[in-house]
Coordinates of C-alpha atoms and ligand atoms in Angstrom, one line a residue:
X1 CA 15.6 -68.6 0.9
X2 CA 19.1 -69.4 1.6
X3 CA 21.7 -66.1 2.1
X4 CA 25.7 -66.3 1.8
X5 CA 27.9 -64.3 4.5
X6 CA 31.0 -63.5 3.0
X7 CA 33.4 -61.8 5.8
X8 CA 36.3 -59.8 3.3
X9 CA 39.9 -59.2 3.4
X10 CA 40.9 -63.0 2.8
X11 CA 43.6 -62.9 -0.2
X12 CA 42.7 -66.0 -2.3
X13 CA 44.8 -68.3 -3.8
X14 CA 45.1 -71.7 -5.7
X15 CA 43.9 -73.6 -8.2
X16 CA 40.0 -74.3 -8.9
X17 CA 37.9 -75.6 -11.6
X18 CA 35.5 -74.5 -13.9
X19 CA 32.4 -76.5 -14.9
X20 CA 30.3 -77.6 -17.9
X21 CA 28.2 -74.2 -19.3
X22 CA 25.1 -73.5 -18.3
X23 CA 24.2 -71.9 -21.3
X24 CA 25.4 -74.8 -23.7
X25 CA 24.2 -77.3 -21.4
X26 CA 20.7 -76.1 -21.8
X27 CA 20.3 -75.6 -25.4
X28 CA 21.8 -79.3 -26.0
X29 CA 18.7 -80.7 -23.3
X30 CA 16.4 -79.4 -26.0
X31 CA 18.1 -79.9 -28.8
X32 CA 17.4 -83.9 -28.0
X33 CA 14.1 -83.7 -28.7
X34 CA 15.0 -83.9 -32.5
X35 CA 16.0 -87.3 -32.1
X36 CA 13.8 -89.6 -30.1
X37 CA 16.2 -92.3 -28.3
X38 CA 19.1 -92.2 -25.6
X39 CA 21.4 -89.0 -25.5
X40 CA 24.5 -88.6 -23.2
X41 CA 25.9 -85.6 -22.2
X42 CA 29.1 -85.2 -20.1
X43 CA 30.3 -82.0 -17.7
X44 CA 26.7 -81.6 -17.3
X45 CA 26.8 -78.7 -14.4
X46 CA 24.4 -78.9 -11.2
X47 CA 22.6 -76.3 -11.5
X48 CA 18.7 -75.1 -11.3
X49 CA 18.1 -74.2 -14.3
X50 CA 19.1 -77.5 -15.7
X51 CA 16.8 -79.2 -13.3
X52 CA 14.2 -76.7 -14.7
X53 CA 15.5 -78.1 -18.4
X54 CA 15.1 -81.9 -17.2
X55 CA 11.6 -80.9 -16.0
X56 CA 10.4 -79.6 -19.3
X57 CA 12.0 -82.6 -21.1
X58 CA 9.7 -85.0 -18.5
X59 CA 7.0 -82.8 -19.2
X60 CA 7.0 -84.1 -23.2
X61 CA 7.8 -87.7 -21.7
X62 CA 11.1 -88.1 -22.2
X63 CA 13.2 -89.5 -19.2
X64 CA 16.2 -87.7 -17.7
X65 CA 18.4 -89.7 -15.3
X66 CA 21.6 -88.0 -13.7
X67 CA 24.9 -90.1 -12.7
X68 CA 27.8 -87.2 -11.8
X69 CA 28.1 -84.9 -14.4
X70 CA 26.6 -87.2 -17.0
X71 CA 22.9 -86.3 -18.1
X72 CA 20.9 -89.1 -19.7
X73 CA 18.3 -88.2 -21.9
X74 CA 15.5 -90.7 -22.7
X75 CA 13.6 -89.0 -25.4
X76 CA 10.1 -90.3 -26.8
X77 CA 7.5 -89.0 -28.9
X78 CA 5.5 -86.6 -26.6
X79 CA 1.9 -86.9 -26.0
X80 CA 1.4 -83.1 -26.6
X81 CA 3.7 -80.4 -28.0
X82 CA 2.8 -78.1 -25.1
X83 CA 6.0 -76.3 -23.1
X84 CA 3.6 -74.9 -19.8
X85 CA 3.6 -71.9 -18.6
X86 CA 4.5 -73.1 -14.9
X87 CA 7.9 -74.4 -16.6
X88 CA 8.9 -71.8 -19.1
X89 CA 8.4 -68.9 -16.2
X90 CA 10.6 -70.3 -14.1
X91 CA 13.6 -70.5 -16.9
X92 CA 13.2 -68.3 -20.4
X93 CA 15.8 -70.3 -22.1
X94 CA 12.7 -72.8 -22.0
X95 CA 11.5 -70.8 -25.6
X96 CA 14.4 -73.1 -27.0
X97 CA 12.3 -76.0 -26.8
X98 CA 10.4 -74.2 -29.4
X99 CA 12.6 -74.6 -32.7
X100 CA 13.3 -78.6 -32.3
X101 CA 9.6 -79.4 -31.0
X102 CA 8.4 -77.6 -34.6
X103 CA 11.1 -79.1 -37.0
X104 CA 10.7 -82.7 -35.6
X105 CA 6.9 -82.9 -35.1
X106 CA 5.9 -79.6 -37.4
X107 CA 4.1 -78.3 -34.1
X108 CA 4.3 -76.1 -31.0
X109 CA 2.8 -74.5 -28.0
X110 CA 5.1 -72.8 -26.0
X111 CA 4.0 -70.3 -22.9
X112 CA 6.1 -66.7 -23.8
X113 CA 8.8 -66.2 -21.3
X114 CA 7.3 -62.6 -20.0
X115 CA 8.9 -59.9 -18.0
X116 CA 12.7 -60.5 -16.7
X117 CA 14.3 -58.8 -14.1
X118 CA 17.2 -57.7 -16.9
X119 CA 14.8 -56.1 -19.8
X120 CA 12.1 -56.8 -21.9
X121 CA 14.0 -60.1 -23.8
X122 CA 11.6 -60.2 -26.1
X123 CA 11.4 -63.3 -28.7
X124 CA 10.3 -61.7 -31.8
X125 CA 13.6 -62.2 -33.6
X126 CA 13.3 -66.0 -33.0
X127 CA 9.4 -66.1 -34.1
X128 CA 10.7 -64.1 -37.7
X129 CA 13.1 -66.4 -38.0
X130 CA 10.4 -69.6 -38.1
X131 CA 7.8 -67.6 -40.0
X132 CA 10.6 -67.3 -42.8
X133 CA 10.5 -70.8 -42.5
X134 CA 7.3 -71.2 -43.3
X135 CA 5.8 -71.7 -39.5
X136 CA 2.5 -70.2 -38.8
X137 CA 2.6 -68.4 -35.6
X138 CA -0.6 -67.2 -33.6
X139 CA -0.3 -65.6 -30.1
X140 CA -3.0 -65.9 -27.7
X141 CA -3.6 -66.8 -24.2
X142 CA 0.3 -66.2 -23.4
X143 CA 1.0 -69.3 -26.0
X144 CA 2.7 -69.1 -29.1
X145 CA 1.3 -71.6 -31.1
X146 CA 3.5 -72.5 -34.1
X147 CA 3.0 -75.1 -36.9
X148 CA 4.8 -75.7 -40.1
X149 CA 2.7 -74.6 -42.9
X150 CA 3.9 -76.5 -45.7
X151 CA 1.7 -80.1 -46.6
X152 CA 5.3 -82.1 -45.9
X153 CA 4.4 -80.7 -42.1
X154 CA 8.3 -79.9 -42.8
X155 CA 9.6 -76.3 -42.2
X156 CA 11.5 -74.7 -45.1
X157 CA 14.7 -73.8 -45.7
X158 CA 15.2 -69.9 -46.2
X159 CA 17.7 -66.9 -45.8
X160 CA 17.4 -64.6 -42.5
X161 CA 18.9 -61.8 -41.7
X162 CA 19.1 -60.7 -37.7
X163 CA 18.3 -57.4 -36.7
X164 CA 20.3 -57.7 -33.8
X165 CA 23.2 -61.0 -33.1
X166 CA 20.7 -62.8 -31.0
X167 CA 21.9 -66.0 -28.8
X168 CA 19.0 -67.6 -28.3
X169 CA 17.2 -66.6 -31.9
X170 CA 20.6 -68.3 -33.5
X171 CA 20.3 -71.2 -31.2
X172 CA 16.6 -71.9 -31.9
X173 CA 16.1 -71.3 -35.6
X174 CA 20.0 -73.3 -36.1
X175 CA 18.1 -76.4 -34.4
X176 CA 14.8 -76.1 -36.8
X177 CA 16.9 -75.8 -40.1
X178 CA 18.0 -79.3 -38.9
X179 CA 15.2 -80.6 -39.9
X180 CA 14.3 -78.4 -42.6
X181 CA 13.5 -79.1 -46.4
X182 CA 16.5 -77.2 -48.1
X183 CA 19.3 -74.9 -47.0
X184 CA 18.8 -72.0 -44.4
X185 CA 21.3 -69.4 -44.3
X186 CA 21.3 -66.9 -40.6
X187 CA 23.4 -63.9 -41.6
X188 CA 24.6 -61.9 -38.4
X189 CA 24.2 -64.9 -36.1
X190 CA 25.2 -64.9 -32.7
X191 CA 28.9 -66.5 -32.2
X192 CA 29.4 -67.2 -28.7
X193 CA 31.3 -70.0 -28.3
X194 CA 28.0 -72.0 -26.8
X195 CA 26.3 -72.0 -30.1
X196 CA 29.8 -73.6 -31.6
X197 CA 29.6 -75.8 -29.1
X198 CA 25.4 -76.7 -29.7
X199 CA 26.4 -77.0 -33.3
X200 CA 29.4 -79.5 -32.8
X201 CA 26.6 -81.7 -30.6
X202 CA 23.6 -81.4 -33.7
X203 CA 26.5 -82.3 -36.2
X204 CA 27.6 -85.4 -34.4
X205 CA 23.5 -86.3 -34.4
X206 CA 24.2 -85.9 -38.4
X207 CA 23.0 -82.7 -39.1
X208 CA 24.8 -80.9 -41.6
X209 CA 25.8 -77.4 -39.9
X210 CA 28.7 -74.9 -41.3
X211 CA 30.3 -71.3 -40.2
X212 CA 29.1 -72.0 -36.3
X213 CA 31.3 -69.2 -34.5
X214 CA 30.7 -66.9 -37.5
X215 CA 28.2 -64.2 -38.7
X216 CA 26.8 -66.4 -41.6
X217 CA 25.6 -70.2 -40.5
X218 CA 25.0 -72.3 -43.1
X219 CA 22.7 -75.5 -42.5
X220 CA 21.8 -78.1 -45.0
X221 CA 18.2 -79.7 -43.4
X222 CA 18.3 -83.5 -43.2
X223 CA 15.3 -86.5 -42.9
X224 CA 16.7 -87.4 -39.6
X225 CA 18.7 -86.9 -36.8
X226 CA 20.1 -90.0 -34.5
X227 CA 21.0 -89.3 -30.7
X228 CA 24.8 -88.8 -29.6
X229 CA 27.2 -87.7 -26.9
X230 CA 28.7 -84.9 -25.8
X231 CA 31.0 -83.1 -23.4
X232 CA 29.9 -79.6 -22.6
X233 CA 32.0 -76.8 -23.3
X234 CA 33.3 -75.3 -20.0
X235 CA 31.5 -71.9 -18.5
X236 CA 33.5 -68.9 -20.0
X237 CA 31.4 -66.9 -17.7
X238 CA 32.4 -69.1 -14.6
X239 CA 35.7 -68.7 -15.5
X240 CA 35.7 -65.2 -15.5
X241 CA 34.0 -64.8 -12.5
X242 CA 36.4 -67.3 -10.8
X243 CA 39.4 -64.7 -11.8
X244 CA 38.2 -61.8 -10.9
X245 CA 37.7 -63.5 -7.5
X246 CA 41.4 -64.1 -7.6
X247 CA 42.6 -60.6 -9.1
X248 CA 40.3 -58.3 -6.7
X249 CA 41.5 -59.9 -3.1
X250 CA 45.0 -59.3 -5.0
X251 CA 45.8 -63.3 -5.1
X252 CA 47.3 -66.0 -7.2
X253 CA 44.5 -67.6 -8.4
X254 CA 45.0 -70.2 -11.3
X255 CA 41.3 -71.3 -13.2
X256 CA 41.5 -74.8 -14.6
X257 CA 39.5 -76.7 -17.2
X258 CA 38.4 -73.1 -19.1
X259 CA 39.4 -72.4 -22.5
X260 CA 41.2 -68.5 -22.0
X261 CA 40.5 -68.1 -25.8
X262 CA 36.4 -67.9 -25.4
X263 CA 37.5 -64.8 -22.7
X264 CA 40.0 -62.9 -24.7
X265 CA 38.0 -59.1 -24.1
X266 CA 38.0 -59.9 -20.3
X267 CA 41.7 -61.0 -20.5
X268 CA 42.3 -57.8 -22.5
X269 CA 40.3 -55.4 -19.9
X270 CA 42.5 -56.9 -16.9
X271 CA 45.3 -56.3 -18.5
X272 CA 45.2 -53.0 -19.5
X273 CA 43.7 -52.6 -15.7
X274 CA 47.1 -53.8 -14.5
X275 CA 46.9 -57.3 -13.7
X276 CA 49.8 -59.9 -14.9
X277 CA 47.6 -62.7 -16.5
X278 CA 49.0 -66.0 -18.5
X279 CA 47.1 -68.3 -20.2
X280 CA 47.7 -71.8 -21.3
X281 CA 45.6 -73.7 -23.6
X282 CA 43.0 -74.8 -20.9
X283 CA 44.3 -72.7 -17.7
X284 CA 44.7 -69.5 -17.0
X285 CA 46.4 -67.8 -13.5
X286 CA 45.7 -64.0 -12.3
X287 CA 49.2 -62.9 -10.6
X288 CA 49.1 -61.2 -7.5
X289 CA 48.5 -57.0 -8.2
X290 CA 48.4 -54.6 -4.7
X291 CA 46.7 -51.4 -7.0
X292 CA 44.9 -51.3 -10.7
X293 CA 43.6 -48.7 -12.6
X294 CA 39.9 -48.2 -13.8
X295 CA 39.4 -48.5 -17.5
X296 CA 36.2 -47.7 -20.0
X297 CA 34.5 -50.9 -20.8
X298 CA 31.3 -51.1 -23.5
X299 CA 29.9 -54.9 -23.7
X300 CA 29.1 -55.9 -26.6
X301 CA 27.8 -60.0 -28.7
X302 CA 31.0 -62.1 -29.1
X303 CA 33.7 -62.0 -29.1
X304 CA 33.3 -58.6 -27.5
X305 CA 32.9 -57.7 -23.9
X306 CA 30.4 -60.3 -22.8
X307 CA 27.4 -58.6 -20.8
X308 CA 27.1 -61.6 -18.5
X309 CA 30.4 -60.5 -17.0
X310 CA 29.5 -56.6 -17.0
X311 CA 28.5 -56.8 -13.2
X312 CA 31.4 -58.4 -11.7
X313 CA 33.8 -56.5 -13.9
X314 CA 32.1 -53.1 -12.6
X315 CA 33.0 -54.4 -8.7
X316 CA 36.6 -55.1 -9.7
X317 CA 36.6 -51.4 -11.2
X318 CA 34.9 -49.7 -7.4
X319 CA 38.0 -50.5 -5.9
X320 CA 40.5 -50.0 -8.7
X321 CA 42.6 -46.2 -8.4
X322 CA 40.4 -43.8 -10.7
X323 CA 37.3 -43.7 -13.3
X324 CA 36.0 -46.1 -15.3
X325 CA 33.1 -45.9 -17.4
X326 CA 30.9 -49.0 -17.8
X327 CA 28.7 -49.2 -21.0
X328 CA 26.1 -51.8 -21.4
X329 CA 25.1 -52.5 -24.9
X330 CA 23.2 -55.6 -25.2
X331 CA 20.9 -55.0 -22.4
X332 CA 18.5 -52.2 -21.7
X333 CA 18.1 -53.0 -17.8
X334 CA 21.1 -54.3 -16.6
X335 CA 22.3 -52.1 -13.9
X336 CA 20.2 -53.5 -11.1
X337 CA 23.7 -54.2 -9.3
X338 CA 24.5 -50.9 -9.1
X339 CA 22.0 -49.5 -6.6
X340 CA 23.5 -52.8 -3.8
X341 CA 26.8 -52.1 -4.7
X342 CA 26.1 -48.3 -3.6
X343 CA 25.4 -50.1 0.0
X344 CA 28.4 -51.3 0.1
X345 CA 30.3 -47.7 -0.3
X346 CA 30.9 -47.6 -4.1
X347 CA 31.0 -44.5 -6.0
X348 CA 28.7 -45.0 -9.1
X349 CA 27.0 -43.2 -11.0
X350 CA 24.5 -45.2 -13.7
X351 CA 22.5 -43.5 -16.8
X352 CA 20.4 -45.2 -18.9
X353 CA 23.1 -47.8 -20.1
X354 CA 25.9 -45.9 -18.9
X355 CA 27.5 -46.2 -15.6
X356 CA 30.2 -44.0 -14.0
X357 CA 32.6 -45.7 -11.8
X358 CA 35.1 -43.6 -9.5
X359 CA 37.1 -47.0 -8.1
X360 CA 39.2 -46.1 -4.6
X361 CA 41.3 -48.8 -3.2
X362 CA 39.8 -50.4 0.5
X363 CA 36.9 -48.3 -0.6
X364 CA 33.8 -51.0 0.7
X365 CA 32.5 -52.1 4.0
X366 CA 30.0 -55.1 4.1
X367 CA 26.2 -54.8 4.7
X368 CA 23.6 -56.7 3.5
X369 CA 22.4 -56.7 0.2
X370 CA 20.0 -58.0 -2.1
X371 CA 20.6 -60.0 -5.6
X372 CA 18.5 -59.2 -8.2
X373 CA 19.7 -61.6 -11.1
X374 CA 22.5 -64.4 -11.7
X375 CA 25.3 -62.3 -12.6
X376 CA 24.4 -59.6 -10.2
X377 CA 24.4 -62.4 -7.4
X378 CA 27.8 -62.8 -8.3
X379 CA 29.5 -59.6 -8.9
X380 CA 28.2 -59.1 -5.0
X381 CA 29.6 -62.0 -3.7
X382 CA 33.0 -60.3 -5.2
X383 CA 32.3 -57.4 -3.2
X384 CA 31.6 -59.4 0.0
X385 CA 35.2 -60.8 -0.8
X386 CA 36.9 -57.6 -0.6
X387 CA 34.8 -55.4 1.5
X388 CA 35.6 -55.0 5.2
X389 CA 34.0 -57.2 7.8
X390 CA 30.8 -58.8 6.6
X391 CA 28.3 -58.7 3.9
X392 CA 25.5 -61.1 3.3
X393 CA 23.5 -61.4 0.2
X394 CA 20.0 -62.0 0.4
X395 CA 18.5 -64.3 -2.5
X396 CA 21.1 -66.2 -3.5
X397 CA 18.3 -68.9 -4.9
X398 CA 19.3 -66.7 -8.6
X399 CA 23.6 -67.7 -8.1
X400 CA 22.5 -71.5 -7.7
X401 CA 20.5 -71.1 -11.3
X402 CA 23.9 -70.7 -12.6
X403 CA 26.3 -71.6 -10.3
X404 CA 27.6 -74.6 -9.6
X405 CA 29.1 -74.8 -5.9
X406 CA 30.6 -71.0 -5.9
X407 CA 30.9 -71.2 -2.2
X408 CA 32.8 -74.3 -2.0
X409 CA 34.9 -73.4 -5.1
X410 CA 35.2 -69.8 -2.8
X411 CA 35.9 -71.7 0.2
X412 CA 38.8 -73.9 -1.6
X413 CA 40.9 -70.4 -2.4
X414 CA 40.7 -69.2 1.6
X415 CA 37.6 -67.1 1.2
X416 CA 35.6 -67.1 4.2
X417 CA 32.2 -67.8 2.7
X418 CA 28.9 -69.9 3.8
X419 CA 25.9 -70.6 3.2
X420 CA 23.0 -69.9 5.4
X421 CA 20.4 -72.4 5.3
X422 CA 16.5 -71.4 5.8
Ligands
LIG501 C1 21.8 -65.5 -23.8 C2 22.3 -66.0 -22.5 C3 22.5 -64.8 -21.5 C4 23.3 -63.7 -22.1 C5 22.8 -63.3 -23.5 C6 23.7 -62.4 -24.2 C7 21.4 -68.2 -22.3 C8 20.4 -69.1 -21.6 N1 21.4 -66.9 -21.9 O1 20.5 -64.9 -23.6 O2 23.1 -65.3 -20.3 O3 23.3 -62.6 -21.3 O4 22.7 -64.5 -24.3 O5 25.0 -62.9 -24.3 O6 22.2 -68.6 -23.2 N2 16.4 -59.7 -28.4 C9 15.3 -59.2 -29.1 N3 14.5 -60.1 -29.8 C10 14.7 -61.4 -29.7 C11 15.8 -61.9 -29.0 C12 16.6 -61.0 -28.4 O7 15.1 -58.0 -29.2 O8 13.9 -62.2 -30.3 C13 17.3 -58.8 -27.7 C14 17.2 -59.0 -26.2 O9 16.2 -58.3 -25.6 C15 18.6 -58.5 -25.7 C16 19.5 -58.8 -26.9 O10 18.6 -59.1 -28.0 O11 18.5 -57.1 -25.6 C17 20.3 -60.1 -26.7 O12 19.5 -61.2 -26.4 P1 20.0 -62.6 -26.8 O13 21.3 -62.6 -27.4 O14 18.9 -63.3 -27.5 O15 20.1 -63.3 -25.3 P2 19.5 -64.6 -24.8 O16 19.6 -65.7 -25.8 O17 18.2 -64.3 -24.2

């Protein structure tokens, strides 16, 4: 398993670019398979998990063939309806093969996810949301097995409520009501901008999709679908990451090709921390700041604090001047980061979801240290940055799930990072 060595105290500066999201990318792989024939997607990041994607694709016999950042997706009329266990382990998002493989063909066996290293995730929200369209759903042997219940072998359209503004449950039952007889209506969907960005992609396909980015979605089910293509929306999460890198060396670090209106509650959090931050319409540059104060910061579903940027926010906050307090709403196990971070010499204190951070200036000194999950990967790699001589993290095979070339995009601002090959 390959580690990074990060040795700290380099002050970064520049200009870098963001990539395509992971986490649109990914849905729009699956979303394909409700249209058999050639889909093109551009800004297509290279990343693991997308390779995992491509695999499950192959696995239903379609063909995925890379050139750059374009992803060219064959799709054909699978032999079996089957996403394997050996796939959908390796990635979870891989249950979002499950909506579009049950609206185009009216069946489904997909493995369940199981444990992840960040909480339960259970998919319950997603399986209520295609019994209300008339699936039938049986668990055993790991599988869910869905089929559409009505004689059409079409799902149905119908009105659901989430408990809870799930991504993934939006995602999935938005991509079955494509194909659905009638007119489903999610109340308290999921906004994140990737599910705005999934819907533009089914829309150009023809799908009739309205109020993507808002609580209520609206979608009008369709006969068919025809492929399309598609640039993907840049990685707000990237993004972010990319400026804290900037703003906790204290550097001038400008982020290109992101949109600084899908990071508006990190934007806001910085500032009120002390940094100088100007946005354009697709740039955004962190100003050089020598001390910053620690503020309280509760993540929440869009457009609120997004959890995915929880962990590298709290490093930025164990070397601001004073207390901030760290609350982590959306998941129940999220804190992993917290326990390496202590390694390093931060002062934290976690509780259940809560975490205490007393931030000192200069306050860490590398070690090594062990990732746990993507985002955690990351927020220790900001540590390395600022921590006295070196720190290596172990693991790293979780930041290349989701991270496309963060040494070399590192490297390009003056950080003194590699990666060590085993
Ligand atoms: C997606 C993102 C992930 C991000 C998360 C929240 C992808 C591939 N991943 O994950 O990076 O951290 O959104 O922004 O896009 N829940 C249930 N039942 C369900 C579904 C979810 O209880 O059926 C709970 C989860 O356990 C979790 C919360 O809802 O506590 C949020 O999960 P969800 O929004 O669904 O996240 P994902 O789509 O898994």
């Amino acid at each position: 398993m390959d580690k990074m060595l990060v040795r700290g105290g380099r002050r970064l500066n520049g200009e870098v670019s963001t990539s395509g999201a992971k986490n649109s990318a990914l849905k729009m792989l699956f979303a394909s398979l409700l249209a058999e024939g050639r889909h093109v997607f551009h800004n297509v990041p290279e990343l693991q998990d997308i390779i995992s994607s491509a695999q499950l694709l192959e696995s239903l016999n379609c063909s995925v063939e890379r050139k750059g950042k374009t992803l060219i997706v064959d799709v054909k009329k699978p032999g079996s309806f089957e996403a394997h266990y050996d796939l959908v382990r390796k990635m979870r998002a891989s249950i979002l093969c499950l909506g579009p493989l049950l609206a185009k063909y009216g069946q489904a066996q997909v493995s369940l996810p199981g444990g992840c290293a960040i909480g339960s995730r259970p998919i319950d929200l997603h399986l209520q949301g295609m019994k209300a369209m008339g699936a039938e759903i049986e668990l055993h042997q790991g599988y869910v097995h869905a089929k559409a219940g009505s004689a059409s072998g079409r799902l149905q359209g119908a009105s659901i409520l989430f408990e809870f503004a799930t991504v993934g449950g939006t995602e999935n039952v938005m991509m079955a009501a494509t194909l659905a007889e009638g007119v489903t209506i999610i109340e308290n969907a999921a906004k994140e901008p990737e599910i705005v960005d999934l819907a533009n992609y089914l829309n150009k396909m023809g799908a009739k999709i309205e109020g993507a980015g808002t609580a209520i979605i609206r979608v009008t089910g369709v006969e068919k679908l025809t492929p399309a293509e598609h640039e993907v929306v840049p990685d707000r999460i990237e993004a972010g990451t990319l400026l804290i890198a900037g703003a906790i060396t204290g550097g001038e670090v400008t982020v290109k090709k992101c949109v600084p209106e899908h990071l508006d509650a990190l934007i806001l959090k910085m500032r009120e921390s002390g940094f100088t931050i100007d946005t354009e319409k697709t740039s955004m540059t962190v100003r050089p700041c020598k001390e910053w104060k620690g503020v309280d910061v509760s993540t929440a579903p869009h457009p609120g604090f997004p959890t995915d940027l929880q962990a590298q926010f709290m490093t930025l906050m164990t070397v601001a001047q004073g207390t901030s307090v760290i609350t982590e709403t959306v998941f129940e196990n999220r804190f992993m980061h917290v326990t390496e971070l202590a390694r390093l010499g931060a002062d934290i204190t976690p509780k259940a979801r809560v975490a205490v951070v007393r931030g000192k200036p200069g306050l860490l000194e590398g070690a090594p240290v062990m990732a746990t999950d993507l985002r955690a990967s990351a927020s220790l790699v900001l540590a390395g940055l600022v921590a006295k001589n070196e720190t290596l993290v172990n693991r790293i095979y979780h930041l290349d799930r989701g991270y496309e070339a963060l040494e070399a995009k590192l490297s390009s601002l003056g950080a003194d990072i590699k990666r060590l090959k085993e």
